[in-house]
Amino acid sequence: MIEVVVPNWNGMKVLPLNLESLSRQTMSGYRITVVDNGSRDGSVEYIRSQWPRVRVLALPRNFGFCRAVNEGIRRTPADLIALLNNDAEAEPGWLEALYEASEKYPEA
């Protein structure tokens, strides 16, 4: 299984494009976790209401990028973890290409 961990802090303006791009991935069987750093812009509420498939880890305050992604990594049982910034748009084949590369080069 692959888990995509997306750190977020007040990213309501960029999350819709990010999550839409993740929903268009060519492979299946992956999970998405948004680790929210205490946003006050409605990000958590938006994800929970519009993206029920996306897991939200809501931190009580902004701990920064490193702690957010580490919390997401720590709390997943996935064998492979991909990090994606909340303001990034993933091409449809992005996750599949990462998976194929991990299969081809397991030592990496």
PDB file of C-alpha atoms in Angstrom, residues 3-9 15 18-19 22 32-37 43-44 47 54-58 86:
ATOM      1  CA  GLU A   3       0.171   6.490   1.560  1.00  0.00           C
ATOM      2  CA  VAL A   4       0.348  10.069   0.307  1.00  0.00           C
ATOM      3  CA  VAL A   5       0.985  12.442   3.205  1.00  0.00           C
ATOM      4  CA  VAL A   6       0.060  16.072   2.604  1.00  0.00           C
ATOM      5  CA  PRO A   7       1.082  18.626   5.252  1.00  0.00           C
ATOM      6  CA  ASN A   8      -1.306  21.556   5.502  1.00  0.00           C
ATOM      7  CA  TRP A   9      -1.533  24.866   7.297  1.00  0.00           C
ATOM      8  CA  LEU A  15      -6.214  22.138  -1.179  1.00  0.00           C
ATOM      9  CA  ASN A  18      -4.205  19.285  -4.672  1.00  0.00           C
ATOM     10  CA  LEU A  19      -6.850  16.773  -3.602  1.00  0.00           C
ATOM     11  CA  LEU A  22      -4.646  13.077  -6.154  1.00  0.00           C
ATOM     12  CA  ILE A  32      -4.301  10.040   1.311  1.00  0.00           C
ATOM     13  CA  THR A  33      -3.654  11.624   4.694  1.00  0.00           C
ATOM     14  CA  VAL A  34      -3.687  15.365   5.229  1.00  0.00           C
ATOM     15  CA  VAL A  35      -1.837  16.367   8.383  1.00  0.00           C
ATOM     16  CA  ASP A  36      -3.249  19.708   9.407  1.00  0.00           C
ATOM     17  CA  ASN A  37      -1.107  22.074  11.474  1.00  0.00           C
ATOM     18  CA  SER A  43      -9.337  23.393   5.787  1.00  0.00           C
ATOM     19  CA  VAL A  44     -10.186  20.514   8.126  1.00  0.00           C
ATOM     20  CA  ILE A  47     -11.686  17.985   3.760  1.00  0.00           C
ATOM     21  CA  VAL A  54      -9.110  11.425   2.811  1.00  0.00           C
ATOM     22  CA  ARG A  55      -7.896  10.804   6.341  1.00  0.00           C
ATOM     23  CA  VAL A  56      -7.274  13.945   8.396  1.00  0.00           C
ATOM     24  CA  LEU A  57      -4.818  14.130  11.266  1.00  0.00           C
ATOM     25  CA  ALA A  58      -5.600  17.449  12.930  1.00  0.00           C
ATOM     26  CA  ASN A  86      -0.511  21.071  -0.240  1.00  0.00           C
TER      27      ASN A  86
END
